[in-house]
Coordinates of C-alpha atoms in Angstrom, one line a residue:
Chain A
X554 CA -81.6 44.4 82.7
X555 CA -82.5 47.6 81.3
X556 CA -84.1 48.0 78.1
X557 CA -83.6 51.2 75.7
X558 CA -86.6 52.0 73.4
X559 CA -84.8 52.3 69.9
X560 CA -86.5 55.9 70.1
X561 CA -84.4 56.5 72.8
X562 CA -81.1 55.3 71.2
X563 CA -81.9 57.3 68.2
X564 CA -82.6 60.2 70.0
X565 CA -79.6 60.5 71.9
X566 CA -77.5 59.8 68.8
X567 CA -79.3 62.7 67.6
X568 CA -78.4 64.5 70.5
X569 CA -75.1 64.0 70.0
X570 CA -75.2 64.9 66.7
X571 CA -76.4 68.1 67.2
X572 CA -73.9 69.1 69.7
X573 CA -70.9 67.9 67.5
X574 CA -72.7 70.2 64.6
X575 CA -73.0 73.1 67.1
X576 CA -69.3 72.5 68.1
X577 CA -67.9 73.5 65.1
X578 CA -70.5 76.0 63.8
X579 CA -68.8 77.7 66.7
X580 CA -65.3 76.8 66.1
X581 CA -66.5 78.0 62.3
X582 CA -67.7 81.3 64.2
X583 CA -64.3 82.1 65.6
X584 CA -62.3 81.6 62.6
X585 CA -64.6 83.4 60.5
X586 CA -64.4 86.7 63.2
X587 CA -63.5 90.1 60.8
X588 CA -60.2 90.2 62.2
X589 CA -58.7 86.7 60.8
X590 CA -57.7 86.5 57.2
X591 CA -60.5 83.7 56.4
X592 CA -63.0 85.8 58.6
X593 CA -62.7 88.2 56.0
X594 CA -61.4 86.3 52.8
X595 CA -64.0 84.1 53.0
X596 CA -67.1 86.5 53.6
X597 CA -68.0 88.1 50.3
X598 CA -69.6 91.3 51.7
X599 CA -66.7 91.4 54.4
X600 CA -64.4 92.1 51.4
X601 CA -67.1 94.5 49.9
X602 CA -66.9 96.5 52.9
X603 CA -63.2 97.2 52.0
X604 CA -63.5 96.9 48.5
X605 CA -62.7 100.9 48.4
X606 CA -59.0 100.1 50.4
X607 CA -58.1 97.4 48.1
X608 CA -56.2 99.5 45.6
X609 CA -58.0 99.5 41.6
X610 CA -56.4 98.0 39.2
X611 CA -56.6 98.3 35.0
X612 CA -57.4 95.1 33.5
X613 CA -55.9 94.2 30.1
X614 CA -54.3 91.2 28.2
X615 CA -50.4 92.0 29.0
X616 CA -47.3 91.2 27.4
X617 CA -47.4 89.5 24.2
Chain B
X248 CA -59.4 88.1 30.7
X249 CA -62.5 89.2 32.6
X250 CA -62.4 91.9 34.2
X251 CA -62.9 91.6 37.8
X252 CA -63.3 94.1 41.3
X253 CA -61.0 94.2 43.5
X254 CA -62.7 92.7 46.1
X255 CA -62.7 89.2 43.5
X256 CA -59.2 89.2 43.5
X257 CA -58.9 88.3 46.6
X258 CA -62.2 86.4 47.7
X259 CA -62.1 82.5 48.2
X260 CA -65.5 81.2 48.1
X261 CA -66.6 78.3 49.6
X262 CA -68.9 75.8 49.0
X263 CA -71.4 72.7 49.9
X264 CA -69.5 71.9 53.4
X265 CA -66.2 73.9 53.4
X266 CA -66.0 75.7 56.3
X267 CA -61.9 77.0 55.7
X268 CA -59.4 77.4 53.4
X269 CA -58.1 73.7 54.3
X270 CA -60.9 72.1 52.3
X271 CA -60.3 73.9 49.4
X272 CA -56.6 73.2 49.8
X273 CA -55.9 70.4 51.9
X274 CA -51.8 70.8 51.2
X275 CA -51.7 74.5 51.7
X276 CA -54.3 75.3 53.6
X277 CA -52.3 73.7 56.6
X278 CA -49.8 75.8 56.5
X279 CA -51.8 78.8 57.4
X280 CA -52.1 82.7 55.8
X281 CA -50.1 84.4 57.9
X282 CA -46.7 81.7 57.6
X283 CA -46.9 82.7 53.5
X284 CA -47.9 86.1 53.3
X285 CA -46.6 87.5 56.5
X286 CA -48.6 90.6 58.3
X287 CA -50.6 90.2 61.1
X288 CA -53.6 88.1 62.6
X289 CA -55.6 88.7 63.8
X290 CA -55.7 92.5 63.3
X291 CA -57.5 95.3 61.7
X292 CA -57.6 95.8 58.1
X293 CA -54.4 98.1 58.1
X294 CA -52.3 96.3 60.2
X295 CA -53.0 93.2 58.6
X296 CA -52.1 93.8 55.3
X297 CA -49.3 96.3 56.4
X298 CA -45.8 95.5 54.9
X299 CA -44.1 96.4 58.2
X300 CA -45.7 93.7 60.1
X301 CA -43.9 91.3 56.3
X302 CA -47.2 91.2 54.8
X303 CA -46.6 90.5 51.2
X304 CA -48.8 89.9 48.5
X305 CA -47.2 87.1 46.4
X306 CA -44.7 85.3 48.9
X307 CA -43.5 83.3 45.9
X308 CA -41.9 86.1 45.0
X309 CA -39.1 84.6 47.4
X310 CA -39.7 81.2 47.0
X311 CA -36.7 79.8 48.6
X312 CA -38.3 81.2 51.5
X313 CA -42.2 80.0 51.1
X314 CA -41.9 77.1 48.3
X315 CA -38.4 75.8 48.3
X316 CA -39.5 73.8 51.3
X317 CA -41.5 71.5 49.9
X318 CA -40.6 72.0 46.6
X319 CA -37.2 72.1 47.1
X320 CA -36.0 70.6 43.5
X321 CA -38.5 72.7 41.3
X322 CA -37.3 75.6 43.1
X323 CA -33.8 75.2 42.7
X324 CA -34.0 75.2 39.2
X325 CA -36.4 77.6 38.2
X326 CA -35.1 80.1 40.2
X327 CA -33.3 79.6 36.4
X328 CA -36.0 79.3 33.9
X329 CA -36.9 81.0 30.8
X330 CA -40.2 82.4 32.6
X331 CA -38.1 83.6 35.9
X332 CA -35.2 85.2 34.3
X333 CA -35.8 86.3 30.8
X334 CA -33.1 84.9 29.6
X335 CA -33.9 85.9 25.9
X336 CA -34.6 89.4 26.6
X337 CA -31.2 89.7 28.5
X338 CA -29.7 89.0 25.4
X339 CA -31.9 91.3 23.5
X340 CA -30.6 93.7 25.6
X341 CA -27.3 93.0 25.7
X342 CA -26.8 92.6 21.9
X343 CA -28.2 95.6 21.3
X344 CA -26.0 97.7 23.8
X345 CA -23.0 95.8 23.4
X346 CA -22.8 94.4 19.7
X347 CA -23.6 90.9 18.4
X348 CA -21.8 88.2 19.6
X349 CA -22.8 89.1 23.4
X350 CA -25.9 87.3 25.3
X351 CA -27.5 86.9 28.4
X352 CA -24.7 86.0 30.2
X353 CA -22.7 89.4 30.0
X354 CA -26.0 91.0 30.4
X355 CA -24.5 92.4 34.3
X356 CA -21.7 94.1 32.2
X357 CA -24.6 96.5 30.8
X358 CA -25.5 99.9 32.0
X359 CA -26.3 100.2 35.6
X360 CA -29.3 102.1 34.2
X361 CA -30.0 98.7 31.9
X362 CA -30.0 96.8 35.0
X363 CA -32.2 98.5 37.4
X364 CA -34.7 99.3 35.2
X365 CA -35.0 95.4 33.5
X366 CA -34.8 94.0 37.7
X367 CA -38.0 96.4 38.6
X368 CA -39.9 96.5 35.1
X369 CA -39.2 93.3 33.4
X370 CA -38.4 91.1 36.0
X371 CA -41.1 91.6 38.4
X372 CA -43.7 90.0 35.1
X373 CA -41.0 87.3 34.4
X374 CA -42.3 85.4 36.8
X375 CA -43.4 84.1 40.2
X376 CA -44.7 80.5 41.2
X377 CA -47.7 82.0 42.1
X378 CA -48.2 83.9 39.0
X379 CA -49.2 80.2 37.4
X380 CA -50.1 78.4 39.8
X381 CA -52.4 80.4 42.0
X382 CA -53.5 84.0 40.8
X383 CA -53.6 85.6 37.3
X384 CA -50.2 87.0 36.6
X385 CA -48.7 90.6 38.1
X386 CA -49.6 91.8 34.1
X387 CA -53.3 91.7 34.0
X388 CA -53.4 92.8 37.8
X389 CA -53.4 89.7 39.5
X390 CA -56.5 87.8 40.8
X391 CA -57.5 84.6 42.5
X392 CA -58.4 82.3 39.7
X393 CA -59.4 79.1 42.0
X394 CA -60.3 80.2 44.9
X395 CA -56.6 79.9 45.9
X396 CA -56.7 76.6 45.6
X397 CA -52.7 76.0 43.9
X398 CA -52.8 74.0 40.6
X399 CA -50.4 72.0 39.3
X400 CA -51.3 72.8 35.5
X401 CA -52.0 77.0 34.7
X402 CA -55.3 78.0 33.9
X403 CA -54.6 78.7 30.0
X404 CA -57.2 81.5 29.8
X405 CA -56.7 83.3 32.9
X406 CA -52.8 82.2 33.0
X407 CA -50.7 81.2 30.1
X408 CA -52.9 83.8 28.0
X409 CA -53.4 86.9 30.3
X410 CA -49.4 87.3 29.7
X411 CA -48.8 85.7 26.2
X412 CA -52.3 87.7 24.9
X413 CA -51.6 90.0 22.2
X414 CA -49.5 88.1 20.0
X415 CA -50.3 84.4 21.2
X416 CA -53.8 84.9 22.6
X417 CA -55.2 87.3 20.2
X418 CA -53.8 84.8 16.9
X419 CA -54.9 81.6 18.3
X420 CA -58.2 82.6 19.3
X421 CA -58.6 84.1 15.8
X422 CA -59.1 87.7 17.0
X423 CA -57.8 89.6 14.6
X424 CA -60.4 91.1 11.8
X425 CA -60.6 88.4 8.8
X426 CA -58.5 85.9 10.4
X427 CA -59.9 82.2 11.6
X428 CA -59.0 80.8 15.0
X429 CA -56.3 78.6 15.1
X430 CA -57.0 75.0 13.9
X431 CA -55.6 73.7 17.2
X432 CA -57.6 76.0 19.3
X433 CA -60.6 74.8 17.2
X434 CA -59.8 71.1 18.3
X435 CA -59.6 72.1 21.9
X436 CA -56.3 71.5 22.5
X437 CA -53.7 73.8 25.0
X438 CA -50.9 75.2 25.7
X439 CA -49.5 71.8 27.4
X440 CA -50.7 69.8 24.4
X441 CA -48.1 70.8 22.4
X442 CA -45.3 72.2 24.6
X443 CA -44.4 69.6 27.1
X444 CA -40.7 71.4 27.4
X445 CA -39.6 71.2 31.5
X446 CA -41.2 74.9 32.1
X447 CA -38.8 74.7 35.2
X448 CA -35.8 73.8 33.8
X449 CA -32.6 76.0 34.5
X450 CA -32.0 77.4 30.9
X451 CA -29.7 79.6 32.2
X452 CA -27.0 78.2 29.2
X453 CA -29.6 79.3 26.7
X454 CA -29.7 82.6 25.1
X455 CA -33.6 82.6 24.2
X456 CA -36.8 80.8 24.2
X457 CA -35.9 79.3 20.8
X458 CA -32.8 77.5 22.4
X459 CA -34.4 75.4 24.5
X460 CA -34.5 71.5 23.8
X461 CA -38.0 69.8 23.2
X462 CA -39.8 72.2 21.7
X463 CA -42.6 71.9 19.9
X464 CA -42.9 71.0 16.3
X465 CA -45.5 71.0 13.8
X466 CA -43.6 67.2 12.9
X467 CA -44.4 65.6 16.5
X468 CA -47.8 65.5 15.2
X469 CA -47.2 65.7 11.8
X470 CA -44.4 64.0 11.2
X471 CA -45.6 61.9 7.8
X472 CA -46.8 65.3 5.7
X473 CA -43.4 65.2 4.3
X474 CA -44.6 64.0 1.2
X475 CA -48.4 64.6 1.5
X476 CA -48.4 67.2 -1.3
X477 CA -46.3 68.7 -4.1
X478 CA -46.5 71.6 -2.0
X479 CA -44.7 70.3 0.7
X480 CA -42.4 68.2 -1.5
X481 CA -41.6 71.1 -3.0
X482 CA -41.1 73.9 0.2
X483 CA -41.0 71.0 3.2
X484 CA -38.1 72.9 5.9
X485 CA -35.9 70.7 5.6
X486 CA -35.5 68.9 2.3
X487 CA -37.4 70.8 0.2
X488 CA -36.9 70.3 -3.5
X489 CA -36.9 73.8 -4.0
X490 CA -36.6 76.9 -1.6
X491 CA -37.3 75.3 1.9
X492 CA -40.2 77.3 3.8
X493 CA -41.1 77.6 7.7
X494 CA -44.3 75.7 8.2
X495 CA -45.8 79.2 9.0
X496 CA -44.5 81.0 5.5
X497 CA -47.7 78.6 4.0
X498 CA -50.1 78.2 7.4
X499 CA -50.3 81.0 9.3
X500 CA -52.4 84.4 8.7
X501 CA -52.0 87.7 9.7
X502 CA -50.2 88.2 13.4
X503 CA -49.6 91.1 15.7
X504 CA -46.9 93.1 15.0
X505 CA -45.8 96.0 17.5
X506 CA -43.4 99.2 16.9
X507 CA -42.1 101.2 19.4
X508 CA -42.8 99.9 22.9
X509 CA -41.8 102.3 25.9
X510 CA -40.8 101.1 29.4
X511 CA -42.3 102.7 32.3
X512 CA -45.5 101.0 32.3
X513 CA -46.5 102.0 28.6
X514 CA -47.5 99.2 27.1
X515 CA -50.4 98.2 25.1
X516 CA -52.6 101.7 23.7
X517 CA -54.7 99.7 21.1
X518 CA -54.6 100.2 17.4
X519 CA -53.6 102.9 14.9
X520 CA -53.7 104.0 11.9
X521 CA -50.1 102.8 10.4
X522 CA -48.5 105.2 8.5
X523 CA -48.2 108.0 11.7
X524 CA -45.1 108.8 12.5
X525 CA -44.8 106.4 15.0
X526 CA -41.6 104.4 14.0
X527 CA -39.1 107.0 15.0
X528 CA -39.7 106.7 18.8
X529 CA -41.3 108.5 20.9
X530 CA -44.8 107.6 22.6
X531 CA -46.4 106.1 19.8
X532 CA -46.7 102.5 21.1
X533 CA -48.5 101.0 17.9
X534 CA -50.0 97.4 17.6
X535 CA -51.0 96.0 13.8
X536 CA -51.8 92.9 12.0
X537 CA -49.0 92.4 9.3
X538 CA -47.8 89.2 7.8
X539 CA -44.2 89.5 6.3
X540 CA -42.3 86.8 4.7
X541 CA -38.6 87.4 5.9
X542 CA -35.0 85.6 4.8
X543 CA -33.8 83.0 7.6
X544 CA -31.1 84.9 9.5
X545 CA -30.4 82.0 11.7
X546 CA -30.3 78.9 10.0
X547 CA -29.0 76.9 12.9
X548 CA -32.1 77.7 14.9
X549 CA -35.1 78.1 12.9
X550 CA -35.7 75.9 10.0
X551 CA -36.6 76.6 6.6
X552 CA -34.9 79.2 4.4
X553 CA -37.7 81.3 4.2
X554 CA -39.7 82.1 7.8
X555 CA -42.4 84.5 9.2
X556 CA -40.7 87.5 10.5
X557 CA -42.8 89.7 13.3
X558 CA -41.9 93.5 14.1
X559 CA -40.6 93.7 17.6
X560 CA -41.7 96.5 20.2
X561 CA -38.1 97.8 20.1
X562 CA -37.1 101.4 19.3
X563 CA -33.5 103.4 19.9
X564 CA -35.1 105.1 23.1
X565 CA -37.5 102.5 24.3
X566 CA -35.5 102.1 27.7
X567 CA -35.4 106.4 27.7
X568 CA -37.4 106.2 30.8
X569 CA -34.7 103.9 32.5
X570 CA -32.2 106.6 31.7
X571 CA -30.5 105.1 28.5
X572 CA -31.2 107.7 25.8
X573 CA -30.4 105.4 23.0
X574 CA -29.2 101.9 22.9
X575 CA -25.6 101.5 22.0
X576 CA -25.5 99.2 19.3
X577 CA -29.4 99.4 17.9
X578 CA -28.7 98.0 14.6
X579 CA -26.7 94.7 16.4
X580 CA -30.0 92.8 15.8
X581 CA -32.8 92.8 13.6
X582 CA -36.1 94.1 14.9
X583 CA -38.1 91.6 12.8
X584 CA -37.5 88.8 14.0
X585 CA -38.5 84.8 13.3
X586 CA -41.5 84.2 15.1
X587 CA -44.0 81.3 15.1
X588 CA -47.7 82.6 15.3
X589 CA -50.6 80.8 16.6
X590 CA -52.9 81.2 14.1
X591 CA -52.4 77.9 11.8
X592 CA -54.8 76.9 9.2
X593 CA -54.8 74.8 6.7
X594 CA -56.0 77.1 3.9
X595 CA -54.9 80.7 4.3
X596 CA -54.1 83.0 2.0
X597 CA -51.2 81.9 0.8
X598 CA -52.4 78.5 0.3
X599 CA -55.9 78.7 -1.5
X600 CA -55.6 78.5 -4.9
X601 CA -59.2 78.5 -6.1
X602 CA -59.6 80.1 -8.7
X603 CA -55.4 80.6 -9.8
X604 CA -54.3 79.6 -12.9
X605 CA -50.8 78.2 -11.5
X606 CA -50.3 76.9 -7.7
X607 CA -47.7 79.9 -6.8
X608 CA -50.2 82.6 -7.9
X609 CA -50.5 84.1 -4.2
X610 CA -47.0 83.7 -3.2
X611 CA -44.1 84.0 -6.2
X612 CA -43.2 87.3 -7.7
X613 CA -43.9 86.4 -11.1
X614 CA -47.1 87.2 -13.5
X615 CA -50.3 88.8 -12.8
X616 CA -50.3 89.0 -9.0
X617 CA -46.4 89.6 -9.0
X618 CA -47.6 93.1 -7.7
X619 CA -49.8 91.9 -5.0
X620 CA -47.9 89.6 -3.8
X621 CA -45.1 91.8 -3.0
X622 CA -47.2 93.1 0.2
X623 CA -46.0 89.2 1.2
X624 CA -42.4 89.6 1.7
X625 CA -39.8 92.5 4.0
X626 CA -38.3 93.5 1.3
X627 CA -36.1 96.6 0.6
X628 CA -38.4 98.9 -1.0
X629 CA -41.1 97.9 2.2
X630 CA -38.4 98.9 4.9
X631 CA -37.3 102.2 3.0
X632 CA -41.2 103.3 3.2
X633 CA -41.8 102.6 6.8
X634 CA -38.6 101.8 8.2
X635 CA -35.8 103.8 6.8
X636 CA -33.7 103.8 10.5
X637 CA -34.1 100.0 11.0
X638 CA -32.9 98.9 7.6
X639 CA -29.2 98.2 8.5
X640 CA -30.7 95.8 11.7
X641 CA -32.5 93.9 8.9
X642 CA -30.1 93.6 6.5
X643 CA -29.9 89.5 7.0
X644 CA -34.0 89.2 7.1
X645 CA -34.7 91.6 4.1
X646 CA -35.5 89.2 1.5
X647 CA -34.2 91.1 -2.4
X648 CA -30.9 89.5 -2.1
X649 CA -32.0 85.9 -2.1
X650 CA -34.9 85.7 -4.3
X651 CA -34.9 83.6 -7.5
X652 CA -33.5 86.2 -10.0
X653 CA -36.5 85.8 -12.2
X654 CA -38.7 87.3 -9.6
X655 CA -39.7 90.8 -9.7
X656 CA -37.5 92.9 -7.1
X657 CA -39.8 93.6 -4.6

């Protein structure tokens, strides 16, 4: 019978680890791309960019 | 409000492990951008946001279509509420084009001029789900306030307040030059502390805000003062000894008052000197601190026999812009009206006596201060200074007629 070091077990949960984390980083790379509304609503200095198409606006206390 | 760019309006910011919108908003964030707010993804900037691919900024604008899914009961009947349909201002506007005894519900048989201007001015404030529940409101421009996330109870600041600001923000926050915050605000407490009323209710059987069942009152909190003083022994609304008095005739201070508000987007232009000539129409939107002690012209609605009467944002032309050169029936409704400011204190003006020989000094029209005191009340000799065109539409608030005949006339 075969016998795993522990260091072994550990590093191949690590392994696996890492690739689920590097799974969605990517998945989290395509949704974030410029042209999707969270690639941009999310990014700060995505929104920046177009900060000069996003009409101004006064700000006051309205109504009463 | 703070100010903010428009690139904060519109930015949802994640943090610690969020990766997407569904882990601010596990409920909504399902749904996806696109199924809400139409337009197009992915795309370019343009194209995404472009109308002609149904992009719309506040879907709840239609919320049968994008809310009345899920939230199929609310929906139904706020598409009838007070905030959604204005009810009360419908009958502003409808008593004072076609004579008293009209309300909301005739309010289609108004000009068509009436109409379309009120359905793309007023309406478009009075209000969407969205205007509560996820971004400030269309009045102050609009802006994320939570990242998006939708909350079940309005940010009171950056909601309730950024519409209800000059004359309920500004008092209860003690804005006003001399005047103390209100005592509630000073405990903490908000909006929902004190009005619990179904916000989503159909009211559509109700002519105004002041109809509605379950409102407030100072008596669900402070319901054994009755007898607390021989103040309110003697003025308590309803059962006073002697005259009966609005809680706010004795507890509130100095409150917003506004002359002369025009439609087409010309609202709020600060303060001014009163005294211009600025209450005959015109552009001379006007905002002032004024506290006037008016007769109760609607007994079956407001308590007391004596209230605290504000100076509505109404003038002959105000809907000019609209295309209605004067209201038809202008004098069908008085232009100071009962109001109920925010600003309650326990010792105001009216009510600190340090330093008075008798306990009416700052109020009655009799002895020293008689005078002074005048500055107190609407009364005849007030409304011919200021407001000689508006003293037949406050003919039932103007107080001479009703005062104890041993007062001086004021």
């Amino acid at each position: 019978m075969v016998r795993l070091h522990p260091i072994y077990i550990l590093s191949l949960f690590i392994i696996i680890l890492g690739y689920i984390a590097c799974e969605q980083n990517e998945i989290y790379n395509e949704s974030s791309s410029p042209n999707t509304c969270e690639g941009c609503h999310l990014d700060r200095s995505a929104l920046q960019k177009f900060a000069s198409e996003i009409p101004p606006v006064s700000e006051t206390e309205g109504g009463g | 409000v703070t100010p903010l760019e428009p690139w904060e309006k519109v930015y949802i910011k994640l943090t610690s492990s969020q990766v997407s919108f569904v882990d601010i908003d596990n409920n909504h964030g399902f749904i996806g951008c696109i199924n809400c707010h139409g337009g197009k993804e992915p795309a370019e900037f343009e194209s995404a946001h472009d109308p002609e691919n149904g992009f719309i900024r506040d879907p709840s604008t239609n919320p049968n279509r994008v809310c009345f899914p899920c939230h199929s009961g609310i929906v139904a009947t706020n598409n009838n509420s007070m905030h959604t349909m204005a009810w009360g201002e419908r009958t502003a506007i409808v008593v004072r084009e076609l004579d008293a005894g009209n309300d909301h519900r005739q309010f289609d048989q108004c000009s068509k001029n009436l109409i379309e201007g009120f359905k793309k001015e007023c309406a478009g404030c009075h209000t969407t789900c969205g205007q509560c529940h996820v971004s400030r409101p269309k009045s102050v421009q609009g802006g994320l306030i939570n990242n998006h996330r939708f909350i079940r109870k309005p940010d009171q600041t950056n909601q309730c307040l950024a519409c209800h600001g000059s004359r309920i923000g500004v008092d209860f926050r003690g804005e006003l030059e001399g005047n103390k915050p209100d005592l509630h605000y000073l405990m903490a407490m908000k909006c929902w502390d004190c009005h619990q009323e179904n916000f989503h209710a159909d009211n559509s059987q109700f002519p105004s805000r002041y109809h509605i069942p379950n409102l407030p009152e100072c008596t669900d909190c402070h319901s054994d003062a009755a007898s607390d003083n021989p103040y309110h022994l003697m003025h308590w609304p309803k059962g006073g000894v002697s005259a009966e008095l609005s809680c706010y005739v004795c507890h509130s201070q100095p409150y917003n008052n506004c002359n002369t508000c025009h439609t087409n987007g010309k609202w709020k232009e600060g303060y001014e000197l009163i005294g211009a000539d600025i209450y005959k129409g015109g552009d001379g939107y006007l905002e002032y601190p004024s506290f006037k002690i008016g007769y109760n012209y609607n007994p079956d609605l407001f308590a007391g026999e004596y209230i605290v009467v504000r100076h509505i944002p109404i003038a002959k032309d105000s809907y000019k812009p609209w295309g209605v050169p004067e209201l038809a029936n202008y004098n069908a409704r008085p232009t100071w009206e009962y109001t109920s400011p925010h600003n309650i204190r326990k010792i105001t003006a009216q009510t600190d006596t340090v330093g008075t020989q008798f306990c009416y000094e700052n109020c009655h029209l009799v002895g020293n201060k008689s005078s002074l005191n005048t500055r107190l009340y609407l009364s005849k000799s007030f409304m011919d200074s200021l407001f000689p065109d508006e003293i037949i539409a406050n003919t039932p608030v103007i107080v001479n007629d009703h005062l104890p005949t041993s007062w001086e006339k004021p």
